[in-house]
Tab-separated table of C-alpha atoms in Angstrom:
chain	number	residue	atom	x	y	z
A	1	UNK	CA	10.980	-15.442	-10.531
A	2	UNK	CA	14.471	-16.817	-9.961
A	3	UNK	CA	17.181	-17.810	-12.412
A	4	UNK	CA	18.737	-21.249	-12.104
A	5	UNK	CA	22.185	-19.745	-12.688
A	6	UNK	CA	21.914	-17.316	-9.743
A	7	UNK	CA	23.761	-18.232	-6.522
A	8	UNK	CA	20.742	-17.549	-4.331
A	9	UNK	CA	18.661	-20.039	-6.322
A	10	UNK	CA	21.273	-22.714	-5.727
A	11	UNK	CA	21.368	-21.822	-2.046
A	12	UNK	CA	17.586	-22.145	-1.748
A	13	UNK	CA	17.665	-25.578	-3.344
A	14	UNK	CA	20.188	-26.628	-0.716
A	15	UNK	CA	18.445	-24.918	2.218
A	16	UNK	CA	14.914	-23.593	1.697
A	17	UNK	CA	14.949	-21.287	4.741
A	18	UNK	CA	14.687	-17.629	3.733
A	19	UNK	CA	13.077	-14.266	4.422
A	20	UNK	CA	11.118	-12.134	1.985
A	21	UNK	CA	10.359	-8.446	2.423
A	22	UNK	CA	7.406	-6.679	0.803
A	23	UNK	CA	7.717	-2.890	0.563
A	24	UNK	CA	4.886	-0.379	0.610
A	25	UNK	CA	4.155	1.313	-2.738
A	26	UNK	CA	6.619	4.148	-3.446
A	27	UNK	CA	8.892	2.903	-0.643
A	28	UNK	CA	11.660	5.443	-0.183
A	29	UNK	CA	13.450	4.867	3.127
A	30	UNK	CA	13.084	3.327	6.585
A	31	UNK	CA	10.270	5.737	7.412
A	32	UNK	CA	8.064	3.735	5.030
A	33	UNK	CA	6.169	0.524	5.727
A	34	UNK	CA	7.313	-3.006	4.990
A	35	UNK	CA	6.559	-6.537	6.102
A	36	UNK	CA	9.090	-9.365	6.304
A	37	UNK	CA	8.065	-13.005	5.996
A	38	UNK	CA	10.244	-15.876	7.167
A	39	UNK	CA	9.652	-19.375	5.897
A	40	UNK	CA	10.672	-21.923	3.282
A	41	UNK	CA	10.890	-21.189	-0.454
A	42	UNK	CA	10.267	-23.874	-3.043
A	43	UNK	CA	9.997	-24.063	-6.810
A	44	UNK	CA	6.459	-23.710	-8.117
A	45	UNK	CA	4.962	-27.036	-9.285
A	46	UNK	CA	5.337	-27.484	-13.029
A	47	UNK	CA	1.589	-27.461	-13.711
A	48	UNK	CA	1.225	-23.975	-12.160
A	49	UNK	CA	4.273	-22.286	-13.635
A	50	UNK	CA	2.693	-20.916	-16.827
A	51	UNK	CA	-0.211	-19.303	-14.949
A	52	UNK	CA	2.111	-17.786	-12.338
A	53	UNK	CA	4.495	-16.514	-15.008
A	54	UNK	CA	1.630	-14.808	-16.854
A	55	UNK	CA	0.419	-13.212	-13.621
A	56	UNK	CA	3.917	-11.989	-12.827
A	57	UNK	CA	4.295	-10.345	-16.235
A	58	UNK	CA	0.905	-8.662	-15.903
A	59	UNK	CA	2.026	-7.096	-12.623
A	60	UNK	CA	5.560	-6.147	-13.685
A	61	UNK	CA	6.037	-4.100	-16.828
A	62	UNK	CA	8.955	-4.958	-19.129
A	63	UNK	CA	9.542	-8.325	-17.429
A	64	UNK	CA	10.083	-10.058	-20.775
A	65	UNK	CA	12.984	-11.948	-19.218
A	66	UNK	CA	10.444	-13.994	-17.218
A	67	UNK	CA	10.050	-16.117	-20.372
A	68	UNK	CA	13.743	-17.003	-20.478
A	69	UNK	CA	14.254	-20.712	-19.968
A	70	UNK	CA	16.392	-20.384	-16.830
A	71	UNK	CA	13.749	-18.382	-14.905
A	72	UNK	CA	11.283	-20.320	-12.769
A	73	UNK	CA	8.683	-19.104	-10.254
A	74	UNK	CA	9.216	-19.903	-6.594
A	75	UNK	CA	6.789	-19.561	-3.703
A	76	UNK	CA	7.084	-19.382	0.062
A	77	UNK	CA	5.713	-22.410	1.829
A	78	UNK	CA	5.283	-22.841	5.580
A	79	UNK	CA	5.524	-19.195	6.688
A	80	UNK	CA	6.872	-19.351	10.239
A	81	UNK	CA	7.145	-15.671	11.198
A	82	UNK	CA	5.726	-12.291	10.172
A	83	UNK	CA	7.342	-8.978	11.097
A	84	UNK	CA	5.484	-5.775	10.232
A	85	UNK	CA	7.150	-2.375	10.469
A	86	UNK	CA	5.113	0.685	9.571
A	87	UNK	CA	8.161	2.958	9.656
A	88	UNK	CA	9.735	5.108	12.353
A	89	UNK	CA	7.455	5.115	15.405
A	90	UNK	CA	4.856	2.903	13.710
A	91	UNK	CA	5.890	-0.652	14.531
A	92	UNK	CA	2.862	-2.890	14.190
A	93	UNK	CA	1.499	-5.388	16.666
A	94	UNK	CA	2.534	-9.015	16.408
A	95	UNK	CA	0.987	-10.830	13.456
A	96	UNK	CA	0.944	-14.607	13.371
A	97	UNK	CA	1.303	-16.602	10.140
A	98	UNK	CA	-2.251	-17.886	10.678
A	99	UNK	CA	-3.614	-14.349	10.876
A	100	UNK	CA	-1.731	-13.351	7.736
A	101	UNK	CA	-3.012	-16.284	5.699
A	102	UNK	CA	-6.609	-15.783	6.841
A	103	UNK	CA	-6.666	-12.050	6.036
A	104	UNK	CA	-8.905	-11.057	3.138
A	105	UNK	CA	-7.732	-8.516	0.528
A	106	UNK	CA	-8.793	-4.949	1.224
A	107	UNK	CA	-12.143	-4.329	-0.519
A	108	UNK	CA	-10.916	-1.022	-1.966
A	109	UNK	CA	-7.836	-2.515	-3.629
A	110	UNK	CA	-9.403	-2.914	-7.118
A	111	UNK	CA	-10.008	0.831	-7.517
A	112	UNK	CA	-7.738	2.456	-4.907
A	113	UNK	CA	-5.073	3.521	-7.423
A	114	UNK	CA	-7.663	5.342	-9.562
A	115	UNK	CA	-9.031	7.249	-6.557
A	116	UNK	CA	-5.521	8.155	-5.393
A	117	UNK	CA	-4.635	9.533	-8.831
A	118	UNK	CA	-7.908	11.490	-9.022
A	119	UNK	CA	-7.438	13.054	-5.589
A	120	UNK	CA	-3.843	14.084	-6.322
A	121	UNK	CA	-4.708	15.571	-9.710
A	122	UNK	CA	-7.986	17.338	-8.906
A	123	UNK	CA	-8.305	17.798	-5.138
A	124	UNK	CA	-4.933	18.909	-3.756
A	125	UNK	CA	-6.479	21.717	-1.685
A	126	UNK	CA	-9.027	19.361	-0.147
A	127	UNK	CA	-6.273	16.962	0.930
A	128	UNK	CA	-4.347	19.779	2.627
A	129	UNK	CA	-7.519	20.955	4.363
A	130	UNK	CA	-8.434	17.464	5.560
A	131	UNK	CA	-4.975	16.861	6.974
A	132	UNK	CA	-5.150	20.115	8.936
A	133	UNK	CA	-8.716	19.569	10.161
A	134	UNK	CA	-8.468	15.916	11.186
A	135	UNK	CA	-4.821	15.660	12.338
A	136	UNK	CA	-3.965	19.218	13.359
A	137	UNK	CA	-1.000	19.405	10.970
A	138	UNK	CA	-0.607	22.563	8.890
A	139	UNK	CA	1.266	21.633	5.718
A	140	UNK	CA	2.209	23.214	2.394
A	141	UNK	CA	1.588	20.148	0.231
A	142	UNK	CA	-0.076	16.784	0.612
A	143	UNK	CA	0.382	13.821	-1.719
A	144	UNK	CA	-1.953	10.874	-1.318
A	145	UNK	CA	0.060	7.643	-1.534
A	146	UNK	CA	-2.549	4.988	-0.843
A	147	UNK	CA	-5.828	4.184	0.819
A	148	UNK	CA	-7.722	1.283	2.339
A	149	UNK	CA	-11.036	0.677	4.065
A	150	UNK	CA	-9.946	2.535	7.218
A	151	UNK	CA	-8.099	5.582	5.930
A	152	UNK	CA	-5.597	7.287	3.642
A	153	UNK	CA	-1.781	7.408	3.708
A	154	UNK	CA	-0.267	10.767	2.826
A	155	UNK	CA	3.121	12.357	2.435
A	156	UNK	CA	3.079	15.967	3.592
A	157	UNK	CA	5.590	18.750	3.020
A	158	UNK	CA	6.113	21.595	5.489
A	159	UNK	CA	9.017	24.015	5.058
A	160	UNK	CA	10.786	21.435	2.857
A	161	UNK	CA	10.412	18.766	5.556
A	162	UNK	CA	8.807	15.457	4.513
A	163	UNK	CA	6.322	13.924	6.962
A	164	UNK	CA	4.179	10.812	6.612
A	165	UNK	CA	0.613	11.109	7.800
A	166	UNK	CA	-2.232	8.651	8.330
A	167	UNK	CA	-5.640	10.217	7.727
A	168	UNK	CA	-8.354	7.928	9.163
A	169	UNK	CA	-11.881	8.055	7.786
A	170	UNK	CA	-14.704	9.066	10.071
A	171	UNK	CA	-16.031	5.510	9.604
A	172	UNK	CA	-14.888	2.331	7.834
A	173	UNK	CA	-15.906	1.864	4.190
A	174	UNK	CA	-16.104	-1.166	1.943
A	175	UNK	CA	-17.457	0.049	-1.419
A	176	UNK	CA	-16.577	2.731	-3.939
A	177	UNK	CA	-19.803	4.565	-3.160
A	178	UNK	CA	-19.104	4.568	0.567
A	179	UNK	CA	-15.567	5.793	-0.052
A	180	UNK	CA	-16.788	8.696	-2.177
A	181	UNK	CA	-19.383	9.658	0.421
A	182	UNK	CA	-16.967	9.688	3.339
A	183	UNK	CA	-14.306	11.662	1.433
A	184	UNK	CA	-16.902	14.253	0.363
A	185	UNK	CA	-18.164	14.527	3.942
A	186	UNK	CA	-14.658	14.903	5.362
A	187	UNK	CA	-13.755	17.481	2.725
A	188	UNK	CA	-16.826	19.534	3.593
A	189	UNK	CA	-16.070	19.315	7.309
A	190	UNK	CA	-12.505	20.466	6.658
A	191	UNK	CA	-13.680	23.392	4.532
A	192	UNK	CA	-16.188	24.440	7.182
A	193	UNK	CA	-13.440	24.258	9.812
A	194	UNK	CA	-11.486	26.916	7.913
A	195	UNK	CA	-14.405	29.327	7.618
A	196	UNK	CA	-15.767	31.923	9.991
A	197	UNK	CA	-18.885	31.093	12.013
A	198	UNK	CA	-21.081	33.076	9.601
A	199	UNK	CA	-19.565	31.363	6.566
A	200	UNK	CA	-19.816	27.953	8.166
A	201	UNK	CA	-23.495	28.470	8.888
A	202	UNK	CA	-24.103	29.341	5.244
A	203	UNK	CA	-22.156	26.379	3.909
A	204	UNK	CA	-23.882	23.883	6.201
A	205	UNK	CA	-27.265	25.203	5.083
A	206	UNK	CA	-26.284	24.396	1.497
A	207	UNK	CA	-25.102	20.832	2.186
């Protein structure tokens, strides 16, 4: 949503070349992921503006200003370059515009936020245990930031130091049921890994 009285809107009308950066949820600094798209920005066709404006307001709380007469939706047409940066030490492989446009949404996206909130509120100890068991990191706190079909993204605290951690699943998942099963299995494996041999034998007999 761009205002017609803003300098950058006038610049885009004169020269549509631009770049657009999408930040990972809860982006904090350059250690966090982002993707930059380079292409050409154009005003949304008149017949699509109302639908796009409604979608924008549903995704952005308190964006009442989107209904002001000088604000119009723009879109990026003809993406010519994609640059993904996962943060320090996690630069991604080259992604072509064709690959980006043909990529399907992650199947867990519709319910990922609910699972993240549930894990952070009710299973803090399990997250810490899983990080230690599957990555080898011993941490004081773990906050789940997001998840997808291949794994979970965590922020871990150790002696007041903040570290980002990727916690892969033991296998890919595509449904809510599969996600629950793999998290339960990984949690049990992590708990067993912290027990003595005798305790582990007892726990495994109960699973």
